[in-house]
mmCIF file of C-alpha atoms and ligand atoms in Angstrom:
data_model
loop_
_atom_site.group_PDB
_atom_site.id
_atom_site.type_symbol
_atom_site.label_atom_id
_atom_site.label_comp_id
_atom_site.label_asym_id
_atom_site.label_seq_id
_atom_site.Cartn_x
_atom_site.Cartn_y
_atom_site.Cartn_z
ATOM 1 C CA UNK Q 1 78.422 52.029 76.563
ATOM 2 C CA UNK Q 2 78.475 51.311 80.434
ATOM 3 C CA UNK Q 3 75.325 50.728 81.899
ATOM 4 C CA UNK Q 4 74.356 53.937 84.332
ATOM 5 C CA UNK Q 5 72.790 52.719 87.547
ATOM 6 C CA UNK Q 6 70.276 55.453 88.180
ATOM 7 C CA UNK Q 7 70.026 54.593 91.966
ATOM 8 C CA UNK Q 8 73.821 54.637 92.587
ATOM 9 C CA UNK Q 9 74.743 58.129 91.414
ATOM 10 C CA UNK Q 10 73.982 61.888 92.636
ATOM 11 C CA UNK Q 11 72.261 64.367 90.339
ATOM 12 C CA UNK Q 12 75.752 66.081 90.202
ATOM 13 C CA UNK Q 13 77.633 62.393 88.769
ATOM 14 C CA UNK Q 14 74.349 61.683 86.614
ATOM 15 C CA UNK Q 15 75.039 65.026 84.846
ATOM 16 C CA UNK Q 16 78.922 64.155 84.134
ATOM 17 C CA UNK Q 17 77.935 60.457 82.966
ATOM 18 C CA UNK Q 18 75.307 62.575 80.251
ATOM 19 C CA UNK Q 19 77.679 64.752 79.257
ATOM 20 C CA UNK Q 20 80.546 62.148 78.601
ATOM 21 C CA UNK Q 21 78.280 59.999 76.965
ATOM 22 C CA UNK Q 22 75.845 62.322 75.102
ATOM 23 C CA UNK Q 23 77.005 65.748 74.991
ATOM 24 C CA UNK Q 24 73.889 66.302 77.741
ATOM 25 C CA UNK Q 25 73.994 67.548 81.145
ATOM 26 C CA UNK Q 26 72.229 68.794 84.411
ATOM 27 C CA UNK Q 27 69.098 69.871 83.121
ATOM 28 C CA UNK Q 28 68.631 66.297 81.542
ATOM 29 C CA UNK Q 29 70.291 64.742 85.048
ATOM 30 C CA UNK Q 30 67.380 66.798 86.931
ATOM 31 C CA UNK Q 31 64.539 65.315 85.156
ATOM 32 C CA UNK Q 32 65.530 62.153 85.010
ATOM 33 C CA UNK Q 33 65.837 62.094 88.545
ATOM 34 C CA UNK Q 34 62.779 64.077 88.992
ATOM 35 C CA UNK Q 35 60.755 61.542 86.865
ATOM 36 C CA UNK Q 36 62.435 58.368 88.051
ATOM 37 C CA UNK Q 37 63.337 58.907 91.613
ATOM 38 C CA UNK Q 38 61.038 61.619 92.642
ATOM 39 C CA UNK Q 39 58.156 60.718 91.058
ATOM 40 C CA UNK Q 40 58.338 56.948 90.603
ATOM 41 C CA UNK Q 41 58.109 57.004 86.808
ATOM 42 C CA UNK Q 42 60.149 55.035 85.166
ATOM 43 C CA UNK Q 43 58.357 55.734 81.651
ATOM 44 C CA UNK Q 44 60.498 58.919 82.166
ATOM 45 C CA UNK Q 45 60.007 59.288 78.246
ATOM 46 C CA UNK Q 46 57.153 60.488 78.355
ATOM 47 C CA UNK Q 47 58.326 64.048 80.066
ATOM 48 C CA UNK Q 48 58.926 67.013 78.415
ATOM 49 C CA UNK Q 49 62.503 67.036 78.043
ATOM 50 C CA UNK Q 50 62.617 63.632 76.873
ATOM 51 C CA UNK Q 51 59.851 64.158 74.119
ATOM 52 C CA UNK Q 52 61.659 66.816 72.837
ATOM 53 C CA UNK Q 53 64.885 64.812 72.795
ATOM 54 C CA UNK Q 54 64.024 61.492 70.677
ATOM 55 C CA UNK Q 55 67.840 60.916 70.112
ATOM 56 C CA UNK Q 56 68.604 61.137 73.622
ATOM 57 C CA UNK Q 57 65.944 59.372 74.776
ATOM 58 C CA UNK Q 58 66.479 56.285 72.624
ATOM 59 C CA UNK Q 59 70.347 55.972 74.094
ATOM 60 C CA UNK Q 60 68.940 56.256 77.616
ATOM 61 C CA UNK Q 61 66.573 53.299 77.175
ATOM 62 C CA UNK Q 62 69.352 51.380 75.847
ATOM 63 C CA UNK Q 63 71.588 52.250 78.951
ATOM 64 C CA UNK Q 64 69.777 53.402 81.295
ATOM 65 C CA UNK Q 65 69.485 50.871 84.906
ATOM 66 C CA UNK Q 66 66.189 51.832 86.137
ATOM 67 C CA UNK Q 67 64.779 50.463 90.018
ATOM 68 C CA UNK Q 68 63.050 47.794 89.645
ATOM 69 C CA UNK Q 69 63.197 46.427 93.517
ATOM 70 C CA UNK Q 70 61.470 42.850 93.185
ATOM 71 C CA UNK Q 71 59.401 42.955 96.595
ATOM 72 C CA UNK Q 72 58.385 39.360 97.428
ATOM 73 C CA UNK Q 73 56.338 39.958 100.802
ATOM 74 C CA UNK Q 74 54.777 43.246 102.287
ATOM 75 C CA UNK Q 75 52.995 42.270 105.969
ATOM 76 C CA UNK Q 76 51.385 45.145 108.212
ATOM 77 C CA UNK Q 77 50.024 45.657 111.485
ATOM 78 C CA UNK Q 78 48.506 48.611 113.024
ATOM 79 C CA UNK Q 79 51.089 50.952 110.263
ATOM 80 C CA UNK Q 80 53.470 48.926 110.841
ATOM 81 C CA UNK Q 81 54.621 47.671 107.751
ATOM 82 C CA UNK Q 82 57.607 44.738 106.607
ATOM 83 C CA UNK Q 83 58.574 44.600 103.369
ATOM 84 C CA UNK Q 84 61.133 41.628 101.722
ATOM 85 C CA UNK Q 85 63.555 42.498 98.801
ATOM 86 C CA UNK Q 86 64.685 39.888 96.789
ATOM 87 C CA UNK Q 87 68.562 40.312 95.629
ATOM 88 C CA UNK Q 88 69.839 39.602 92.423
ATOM 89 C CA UNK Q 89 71.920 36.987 93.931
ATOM 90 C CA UNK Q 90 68.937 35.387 95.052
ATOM 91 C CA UNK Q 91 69.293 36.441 98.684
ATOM 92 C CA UNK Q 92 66.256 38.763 100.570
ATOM 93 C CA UNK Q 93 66.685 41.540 103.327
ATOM 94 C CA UNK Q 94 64.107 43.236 105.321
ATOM 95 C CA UNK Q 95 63.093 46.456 105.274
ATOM 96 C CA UNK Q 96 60.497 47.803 107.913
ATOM 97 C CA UNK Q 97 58.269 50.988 107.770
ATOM 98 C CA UNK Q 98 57.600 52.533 111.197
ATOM 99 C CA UNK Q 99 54.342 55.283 111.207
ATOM 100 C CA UNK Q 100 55.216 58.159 113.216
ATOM 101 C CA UNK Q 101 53.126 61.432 114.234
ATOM 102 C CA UNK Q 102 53.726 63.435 111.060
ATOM 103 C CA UNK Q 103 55.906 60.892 109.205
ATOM 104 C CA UNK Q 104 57.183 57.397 108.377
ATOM 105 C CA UNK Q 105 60.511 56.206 109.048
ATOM 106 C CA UNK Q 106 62.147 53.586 106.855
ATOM 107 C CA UNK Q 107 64.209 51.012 108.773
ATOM 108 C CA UNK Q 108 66.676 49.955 106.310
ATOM 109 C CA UNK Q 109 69.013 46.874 106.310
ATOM 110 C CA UNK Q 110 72.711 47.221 105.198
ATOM 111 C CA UNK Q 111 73.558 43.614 104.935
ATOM 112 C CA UNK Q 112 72.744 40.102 104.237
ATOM 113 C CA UNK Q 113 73.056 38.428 107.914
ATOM 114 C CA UNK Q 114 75.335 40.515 110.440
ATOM 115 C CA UNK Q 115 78.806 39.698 111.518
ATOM 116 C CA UNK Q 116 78.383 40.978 114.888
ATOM 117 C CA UNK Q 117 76.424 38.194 116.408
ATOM 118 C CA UNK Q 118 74.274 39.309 119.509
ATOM 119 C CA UNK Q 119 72.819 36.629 121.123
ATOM 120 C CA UNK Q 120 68.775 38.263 121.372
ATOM 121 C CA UNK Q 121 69.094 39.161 117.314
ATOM 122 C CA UNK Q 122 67.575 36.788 114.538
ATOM 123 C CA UNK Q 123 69.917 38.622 112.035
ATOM 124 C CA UNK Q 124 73.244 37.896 114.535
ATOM 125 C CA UNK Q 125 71.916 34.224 114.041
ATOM 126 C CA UNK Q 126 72.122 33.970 110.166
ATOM 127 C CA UNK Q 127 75.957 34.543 110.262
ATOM 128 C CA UNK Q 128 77.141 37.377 107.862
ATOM 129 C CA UNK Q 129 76.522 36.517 104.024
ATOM 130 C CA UNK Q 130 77.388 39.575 102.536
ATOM 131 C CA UNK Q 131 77.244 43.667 102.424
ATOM 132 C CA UNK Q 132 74.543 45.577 100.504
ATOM 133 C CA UNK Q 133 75.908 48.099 97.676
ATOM 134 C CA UNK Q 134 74.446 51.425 98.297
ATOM 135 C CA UNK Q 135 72.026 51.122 95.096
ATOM 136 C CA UNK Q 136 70.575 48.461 96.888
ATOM 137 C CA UNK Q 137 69.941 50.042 100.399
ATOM 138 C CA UNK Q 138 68.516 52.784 98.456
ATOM 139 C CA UNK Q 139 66.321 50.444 96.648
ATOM 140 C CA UNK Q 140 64.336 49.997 99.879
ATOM 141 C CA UNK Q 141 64.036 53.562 99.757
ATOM 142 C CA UNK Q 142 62.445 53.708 96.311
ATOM 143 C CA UNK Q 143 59.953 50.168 96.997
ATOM 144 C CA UNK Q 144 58.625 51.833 100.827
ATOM 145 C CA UNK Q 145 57.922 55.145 98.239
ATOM 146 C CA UNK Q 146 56.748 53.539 95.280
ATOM 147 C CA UNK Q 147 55.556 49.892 95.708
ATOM 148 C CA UNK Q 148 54.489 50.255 99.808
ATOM 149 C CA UNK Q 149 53.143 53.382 98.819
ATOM 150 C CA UNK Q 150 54.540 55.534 102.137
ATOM 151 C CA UNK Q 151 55.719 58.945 102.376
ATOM 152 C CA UNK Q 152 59.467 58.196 103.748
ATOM 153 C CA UNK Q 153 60.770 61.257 105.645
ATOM 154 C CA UNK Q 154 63.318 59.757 107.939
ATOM 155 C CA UNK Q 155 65.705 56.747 107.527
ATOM 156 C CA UNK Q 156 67.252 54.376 110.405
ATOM 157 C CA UNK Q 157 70.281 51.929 109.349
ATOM 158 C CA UNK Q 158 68.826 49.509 112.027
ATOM 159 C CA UNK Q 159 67.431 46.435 110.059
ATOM 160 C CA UNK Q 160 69.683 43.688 109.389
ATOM 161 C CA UNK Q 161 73.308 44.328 109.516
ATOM 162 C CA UNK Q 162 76.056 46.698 111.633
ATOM 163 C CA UNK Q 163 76.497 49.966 109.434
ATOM 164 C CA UNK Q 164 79.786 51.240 110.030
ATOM 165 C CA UNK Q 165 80.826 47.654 109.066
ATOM 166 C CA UNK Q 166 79.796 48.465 105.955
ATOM 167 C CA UNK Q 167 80.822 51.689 105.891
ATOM 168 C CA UNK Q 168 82.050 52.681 102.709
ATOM 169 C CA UNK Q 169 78.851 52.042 101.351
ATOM 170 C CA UNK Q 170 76.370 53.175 103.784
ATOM 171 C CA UNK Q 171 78.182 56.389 103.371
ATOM 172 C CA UNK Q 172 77.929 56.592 99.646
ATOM 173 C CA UNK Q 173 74.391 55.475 100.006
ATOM 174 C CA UNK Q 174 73.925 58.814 102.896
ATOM 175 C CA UNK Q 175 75.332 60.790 99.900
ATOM 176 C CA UNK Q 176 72.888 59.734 97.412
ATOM 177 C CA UNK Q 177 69.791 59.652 99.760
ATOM 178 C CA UNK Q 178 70.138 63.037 101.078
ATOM 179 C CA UNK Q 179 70.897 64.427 97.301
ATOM 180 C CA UNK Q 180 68.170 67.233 97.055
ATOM 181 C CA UNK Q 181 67.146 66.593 93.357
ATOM 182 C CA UNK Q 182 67.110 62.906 93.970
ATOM 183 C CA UNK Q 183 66.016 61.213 97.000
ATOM 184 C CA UNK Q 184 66.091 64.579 99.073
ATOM 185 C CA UNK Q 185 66.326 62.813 102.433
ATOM 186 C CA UNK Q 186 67.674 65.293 105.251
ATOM 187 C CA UNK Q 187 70.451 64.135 106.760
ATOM 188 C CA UNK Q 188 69.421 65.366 110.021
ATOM 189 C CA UNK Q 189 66.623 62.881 109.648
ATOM 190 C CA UNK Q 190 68.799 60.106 108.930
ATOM 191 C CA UNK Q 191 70.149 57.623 111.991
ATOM 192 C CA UNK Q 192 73.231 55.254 111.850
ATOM 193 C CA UNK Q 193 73.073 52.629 114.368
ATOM 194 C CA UNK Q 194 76.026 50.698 115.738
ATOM 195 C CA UNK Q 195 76.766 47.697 118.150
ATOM 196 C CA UNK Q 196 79.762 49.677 119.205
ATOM 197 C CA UNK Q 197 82.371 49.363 116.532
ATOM 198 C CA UNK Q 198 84.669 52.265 117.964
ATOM 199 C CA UNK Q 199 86.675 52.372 114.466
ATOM 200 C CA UNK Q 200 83.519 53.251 112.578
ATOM 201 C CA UNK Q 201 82.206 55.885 114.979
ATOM 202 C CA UNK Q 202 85.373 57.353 114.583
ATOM 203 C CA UNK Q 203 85.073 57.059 110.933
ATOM 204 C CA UNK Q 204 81.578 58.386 110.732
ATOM 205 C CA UNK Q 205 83.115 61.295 112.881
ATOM 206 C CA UNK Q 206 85.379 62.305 110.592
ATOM 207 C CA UNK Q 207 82.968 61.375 107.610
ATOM 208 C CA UNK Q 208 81.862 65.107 108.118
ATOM 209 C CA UNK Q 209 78.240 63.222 107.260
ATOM 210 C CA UNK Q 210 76.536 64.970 110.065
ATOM 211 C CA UNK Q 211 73.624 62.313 110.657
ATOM 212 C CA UNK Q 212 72.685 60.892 113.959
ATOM 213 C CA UNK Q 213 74.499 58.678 115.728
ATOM 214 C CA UNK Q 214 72.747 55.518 117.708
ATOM 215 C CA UNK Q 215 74.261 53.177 120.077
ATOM 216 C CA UNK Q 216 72.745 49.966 120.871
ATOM 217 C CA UNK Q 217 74.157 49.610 124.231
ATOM 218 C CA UNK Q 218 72.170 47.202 125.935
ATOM 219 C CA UNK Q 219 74.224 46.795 129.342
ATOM 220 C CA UNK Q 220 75.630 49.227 131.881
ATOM 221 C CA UNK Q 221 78.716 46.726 132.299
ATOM 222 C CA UNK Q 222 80.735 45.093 130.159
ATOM 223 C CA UNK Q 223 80.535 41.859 131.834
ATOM 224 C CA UNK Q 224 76.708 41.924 130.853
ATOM 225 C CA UNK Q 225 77.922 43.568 127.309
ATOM 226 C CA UNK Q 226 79.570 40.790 126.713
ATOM 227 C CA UNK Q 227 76.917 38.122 127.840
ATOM 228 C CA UNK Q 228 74.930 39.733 125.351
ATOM 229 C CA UNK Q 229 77.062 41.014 122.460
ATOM 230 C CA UNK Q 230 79.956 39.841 121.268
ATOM 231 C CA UNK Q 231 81.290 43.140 119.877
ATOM 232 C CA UNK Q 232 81.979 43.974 123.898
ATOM 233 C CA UNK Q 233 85.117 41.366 123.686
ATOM 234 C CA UNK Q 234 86.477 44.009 121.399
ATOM 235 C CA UNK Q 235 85.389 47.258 122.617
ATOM 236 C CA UNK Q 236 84.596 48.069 126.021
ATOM 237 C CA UNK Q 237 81.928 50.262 127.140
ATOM 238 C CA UNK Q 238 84.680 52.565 127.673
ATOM 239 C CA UNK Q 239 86.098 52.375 124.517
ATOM 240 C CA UNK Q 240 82.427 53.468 123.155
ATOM 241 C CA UNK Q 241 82.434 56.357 125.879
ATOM 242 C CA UNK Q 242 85.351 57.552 124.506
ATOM 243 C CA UNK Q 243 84.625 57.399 120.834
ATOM 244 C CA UNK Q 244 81.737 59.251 121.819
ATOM 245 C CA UNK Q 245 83.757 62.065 123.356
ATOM 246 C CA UNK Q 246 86.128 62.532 120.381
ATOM 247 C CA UNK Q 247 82.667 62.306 118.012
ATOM 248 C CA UNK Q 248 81.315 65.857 116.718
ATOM 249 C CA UNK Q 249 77.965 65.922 117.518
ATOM 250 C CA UNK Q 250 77.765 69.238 115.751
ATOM 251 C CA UNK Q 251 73.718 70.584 115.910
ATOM 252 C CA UNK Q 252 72.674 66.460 116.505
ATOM 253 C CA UNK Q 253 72.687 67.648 120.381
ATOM 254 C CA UNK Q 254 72.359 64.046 121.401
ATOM 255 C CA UNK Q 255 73.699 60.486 120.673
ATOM 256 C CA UNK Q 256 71.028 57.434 120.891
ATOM 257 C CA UNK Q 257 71.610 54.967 122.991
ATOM 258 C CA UNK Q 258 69.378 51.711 122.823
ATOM 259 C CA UNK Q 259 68.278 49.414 125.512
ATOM 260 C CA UNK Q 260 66.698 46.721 124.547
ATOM 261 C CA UNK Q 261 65.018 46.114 127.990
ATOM 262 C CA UNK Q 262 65.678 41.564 129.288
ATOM 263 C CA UNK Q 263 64.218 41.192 132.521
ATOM 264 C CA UNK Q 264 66.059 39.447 134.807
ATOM 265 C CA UNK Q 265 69.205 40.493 133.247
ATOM 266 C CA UNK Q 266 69.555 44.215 132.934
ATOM 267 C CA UNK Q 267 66.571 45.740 134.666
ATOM 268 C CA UNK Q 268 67.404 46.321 137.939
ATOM 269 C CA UNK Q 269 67.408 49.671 139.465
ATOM 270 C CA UNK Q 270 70.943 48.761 140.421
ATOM 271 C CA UNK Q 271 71.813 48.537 136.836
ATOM 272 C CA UNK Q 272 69.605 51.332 135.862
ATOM 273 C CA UNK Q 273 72.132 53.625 138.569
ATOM 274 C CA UNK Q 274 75.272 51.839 137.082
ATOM 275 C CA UNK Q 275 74.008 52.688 133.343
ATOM 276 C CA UNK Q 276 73.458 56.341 134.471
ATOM 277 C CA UNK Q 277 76.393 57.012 135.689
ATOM 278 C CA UNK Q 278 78.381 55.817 132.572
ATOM 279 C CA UNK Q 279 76.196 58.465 130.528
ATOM 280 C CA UNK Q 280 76.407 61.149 133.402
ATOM 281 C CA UNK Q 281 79.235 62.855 131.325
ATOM 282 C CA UNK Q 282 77.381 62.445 127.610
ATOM 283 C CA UNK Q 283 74.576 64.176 125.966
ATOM 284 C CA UNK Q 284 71.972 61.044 125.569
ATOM 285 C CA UNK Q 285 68.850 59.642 125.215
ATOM 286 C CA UNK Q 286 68.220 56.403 125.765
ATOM 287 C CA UNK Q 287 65.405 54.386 124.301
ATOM 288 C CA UNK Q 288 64.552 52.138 126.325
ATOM 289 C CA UNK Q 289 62.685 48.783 124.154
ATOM 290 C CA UNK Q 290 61.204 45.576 125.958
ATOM 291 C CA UNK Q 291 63.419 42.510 124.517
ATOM 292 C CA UNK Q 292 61.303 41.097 121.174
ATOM 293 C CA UNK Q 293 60.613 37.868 120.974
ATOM 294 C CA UNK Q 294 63.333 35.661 118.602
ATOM 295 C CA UNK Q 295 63.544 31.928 117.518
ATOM 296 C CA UNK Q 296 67.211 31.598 118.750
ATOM 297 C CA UNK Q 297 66.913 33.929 122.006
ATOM 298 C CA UNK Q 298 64.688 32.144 124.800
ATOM 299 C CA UNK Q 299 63.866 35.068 126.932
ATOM 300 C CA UNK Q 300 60.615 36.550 128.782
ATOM 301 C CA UNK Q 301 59.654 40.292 126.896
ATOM 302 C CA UNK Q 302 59.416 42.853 128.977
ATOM 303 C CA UNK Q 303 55.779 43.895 129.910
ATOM 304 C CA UNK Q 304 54.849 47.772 129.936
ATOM 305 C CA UNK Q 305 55.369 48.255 133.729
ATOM 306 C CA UNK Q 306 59.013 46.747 133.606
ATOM 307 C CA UNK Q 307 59.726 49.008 130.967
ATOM 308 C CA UNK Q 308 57.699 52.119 133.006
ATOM 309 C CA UNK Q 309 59.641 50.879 136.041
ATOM 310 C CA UNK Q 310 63.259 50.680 134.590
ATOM 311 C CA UNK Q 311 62.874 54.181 132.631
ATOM 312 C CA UNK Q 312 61.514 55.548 136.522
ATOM 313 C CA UNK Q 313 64.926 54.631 137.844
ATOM 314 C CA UNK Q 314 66.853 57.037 134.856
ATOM 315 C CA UNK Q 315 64.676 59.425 134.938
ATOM 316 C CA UNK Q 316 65.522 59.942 138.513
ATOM 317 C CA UNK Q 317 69.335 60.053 137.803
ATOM 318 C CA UNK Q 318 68.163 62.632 135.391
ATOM 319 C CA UNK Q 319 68.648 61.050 132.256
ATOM 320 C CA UNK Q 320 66.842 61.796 129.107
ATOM 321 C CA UNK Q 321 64.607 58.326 128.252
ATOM 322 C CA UNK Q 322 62.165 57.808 126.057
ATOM 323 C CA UNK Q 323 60.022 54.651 126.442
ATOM 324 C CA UNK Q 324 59.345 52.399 123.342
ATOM 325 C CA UNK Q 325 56.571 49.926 123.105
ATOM 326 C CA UNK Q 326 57.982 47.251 120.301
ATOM 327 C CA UNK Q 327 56.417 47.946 117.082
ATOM 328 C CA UNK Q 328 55.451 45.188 114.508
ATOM 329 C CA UNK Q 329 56.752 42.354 116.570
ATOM 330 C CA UNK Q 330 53.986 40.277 115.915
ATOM 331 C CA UNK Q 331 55.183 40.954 112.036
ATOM 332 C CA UNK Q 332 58.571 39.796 113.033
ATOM 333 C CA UNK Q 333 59.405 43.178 112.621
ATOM 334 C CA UNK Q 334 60.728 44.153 116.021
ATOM 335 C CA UNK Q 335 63.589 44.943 117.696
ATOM 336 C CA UNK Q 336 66.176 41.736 117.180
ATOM 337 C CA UNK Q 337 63.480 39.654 114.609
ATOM 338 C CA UNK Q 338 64.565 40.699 111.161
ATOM 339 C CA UNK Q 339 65.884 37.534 109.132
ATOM 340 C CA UNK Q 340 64.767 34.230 110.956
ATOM 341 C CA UNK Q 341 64.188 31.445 108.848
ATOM 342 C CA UNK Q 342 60.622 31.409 107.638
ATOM 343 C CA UNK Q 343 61.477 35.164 106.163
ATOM 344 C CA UNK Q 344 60.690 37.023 109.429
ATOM 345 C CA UNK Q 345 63.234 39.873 110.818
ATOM 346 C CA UNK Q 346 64.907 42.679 112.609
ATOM 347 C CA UNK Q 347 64.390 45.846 113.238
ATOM 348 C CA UNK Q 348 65.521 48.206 116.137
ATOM 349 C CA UNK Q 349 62.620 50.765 117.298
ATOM 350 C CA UNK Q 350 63.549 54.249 117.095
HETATM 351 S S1 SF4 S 401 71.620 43.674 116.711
HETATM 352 FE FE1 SF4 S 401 72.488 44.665 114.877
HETATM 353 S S2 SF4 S 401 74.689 44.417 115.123
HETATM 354 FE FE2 SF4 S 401 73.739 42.943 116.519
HETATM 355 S S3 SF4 S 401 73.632 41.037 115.310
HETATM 356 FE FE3 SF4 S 401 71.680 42.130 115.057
HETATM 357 S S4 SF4 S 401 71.946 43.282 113.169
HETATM 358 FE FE4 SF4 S 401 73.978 42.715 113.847
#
C-alpha cells in the first residue's frame, strides 16, 4: 500500500485515499486530521474513532506518514522567533515567527536558496538549490504550532525563496493550509510575496486563490531596480504595473508593496515623488523596512528617522505607508538575512 502523506493532502483527498484503501471515509479523514493536524497528536490512536476501529487503526500505523519536522535551532528575541528545519535531503530552511497585536504570523520559506539573486538578500547569495514540496512548507506550519509552541493565524511566503517560482506547489500548499478541517488557515490571512515575476502574478491571478498579493519593489526606477535586483533585467517596473492592473484584487483592496529602505540609494524625497507617482494609479500600501544588515551586502541600515523621513515624503503624495522597524535582525531573522552561512536568514517584515 502507498504511503499517505498526512501533510500533503486535504480532508476531502484524505477521505478518498480511506475509502480506496479501507472501505473508510470522511468521518475517519476528519479525525485524523483533527487529532494530527489540529491538535498535534500524532498518537491519534488513542481517539475515539480509532479505539473503536482496531482494524483500521493497525493499517494506518503501517501507512500512515505522520509530521515529524526535525527542528535543529529555535533562536528568539523580544517574540521574535527563528526556527531551522532540517530536510530529508540533508538541506535546512528558515522559518521565522513574527508576534503581532492579536496574532503571530509565520514567515515561511518556499525554497532551498533563491534563483532570483538580489544583491541586499543572504538567500539571493546561496544560489538556488532546490524547491520545497508543499508537505514541507506546511511542515513549518505544523513545528511554529507544535514544537515553537505559537498560535499561527496568518502566513507570509517571504522567507527564503521567490513563490510564484515555485508555484505549482505553493499553490497546492495554499490549498491544504487554508483546508478548514485541517490547517484552517484563512486565505485572506495568507500573503504571497514576489520579486516581480510578471508570469506568476498573472498566474496567481488566474489561480482564483484569492490571497494577498506583495511586491517587493524596492526602487521607483528601473535603473535602480536593476542595481538592486536582477529580476528588473526581465521585467520592468512597468511590466509589474501592468500585471498589477490585469490582477483581481477581488475584497484584498490593496496590493503590498515592499521597500526595503538603503540610504544613499533610494531615499531621497526625489525618489520618494518618482515612487509615488508610479503607484498614483494602484491601490497600495507600501511598507516601508530599513535595509537589514547581510554578510554579502555592505550597506549602512537605515536609522528610525530615515525611515520616518522617507515615509513623510509618501505620505504627502498621499500614499498609504506603513513604517516597519526590522524585526529579529539581530536573530538573522530580518528582512534579506535568512540563509547565510553560519545558519542565519531571511525574512521580509510584513
Ligand atoms: S529577496 Fe526574495 S526573491 Fe530576492 S533573492 Fe531573496 S529570497 Fe529570492
Amino acid at each position: 500500500m502507498e504511503p499517505i502523506h498526512i501533510m500533503e493532502l486535504t480532508c476531502q483527498e484524505l477521505a478518498e485515499r480511506l475509502k480506496t484503501n479501507y472501505g473508510k471515509g470522511m468521518h475517519h479523514a476528519q479525525a485524523l486530521l483533527r487529532e494530527i493536524i489540529r491538535h498535534g497528536n500524532r498518537d491519534f490512536h488513542t481517539a475515539d474513532e480509532f479505539m473503536r476501529s482496531p482494524k483500521l487503526t493497525r493499517l494506518l500505523s503501517r501507512d500512515l506518514v505522520l509530521p515529524e519536522p526535525e527542528i535543529t535551532r529555535i533562536v528568539s528575541e523580544e517574540g521574535t522567533v527563528k526556527f531551522a528545519m532540517k530536510l530529508a535531503c540533508g538541506s535546512e530552511v528558515e522559518s521565522v515567527v513574527i508576534p503581532m497585536r492579536n496574532h503571530n504570523t509565520l514567515c515561511l520559506s518556499c525554497q532551498v536558496g533563491c534563483r532570483m539573486g538580489c544583491r541586499f538578500c543572504e538567500t539571493g547569495h546561496m544560489g538556488f538549490v532546490r524547491n520545497l514540496t508543499p508537505g514541507e512548507m506546511a511542515a513549518q506550519v505544523f513545528a511554529a504550532r507544535f514544537i515553537v509552541k505559537k498560535n499561527i493565524k496568518n502566513i507570509v511566503f517571504m522567507g527564503m525563496g521567490e513563490p510564484l517560482d515555485n508555484f505549482d506547489a505553493v499553490r497546492r500548499a495554499i490549498v491544504i493550509l487554508s483546508d478548514q478541517r485541517g490547517f484552517d488557515i484563512a486565505r485572506s490571512h495568507i500573503t504571497v510575496s514576489t520579486a516581480g515575476l510578471v508570469s506568476g502574478i498573472d498566474a496567481l491571478g488566474r489561480s482564483g486563490l484569492n490571497v494577498h498579493l506583495a511586491v517587493s519593489l524596492n526602487a521607483s526606477n528601473d535603473r535602480i531596480r536593476e542595481s538592486l535586483m536582477p529580476v528588473a533585467f526581465r521585467h520592468s517596473m512597468e511590466d509589474i504595473r501592468q500585471a498589477l492592473f490585469r490582477f483581481p484584487l477581488g475584497n484584498r483592496g490593496l496590493f503590498l508593496i515592499g521597500y526595503v529602505l538603503i540610504p544613499g540609494l533610494n531615499d531621497s524625497e526625489e525618489q520618494a515623488l518618482e515612487l509615488a507617482e508610479y503607484l498614483k494609479p494602484l491601490p497600495v500600501r507600501v511598507n516601508v523596512i530599513p535595509l537589514n544588515k547581510t554578510s554579502a551586502f555592505n550597506r549602512e541600515t537605515a536609522s528610525d528617522d530615515d525611515v520616518h523621513r522617507f515615509a513623510s515624503y509618501l505620505e504627502k503624495q498621499g500614499v498609504f505607508v506603513v513604517k516597519r522597524w526590522s524585526r529579529g535582525s539581530r536573530l538573522q531573522a530580518g528582512c534579506g538575512q535568512l540563509g547565510n552561512a553560519d545558519g542565519a536568514s531571511r525574512v521580509q517584515d510584513l
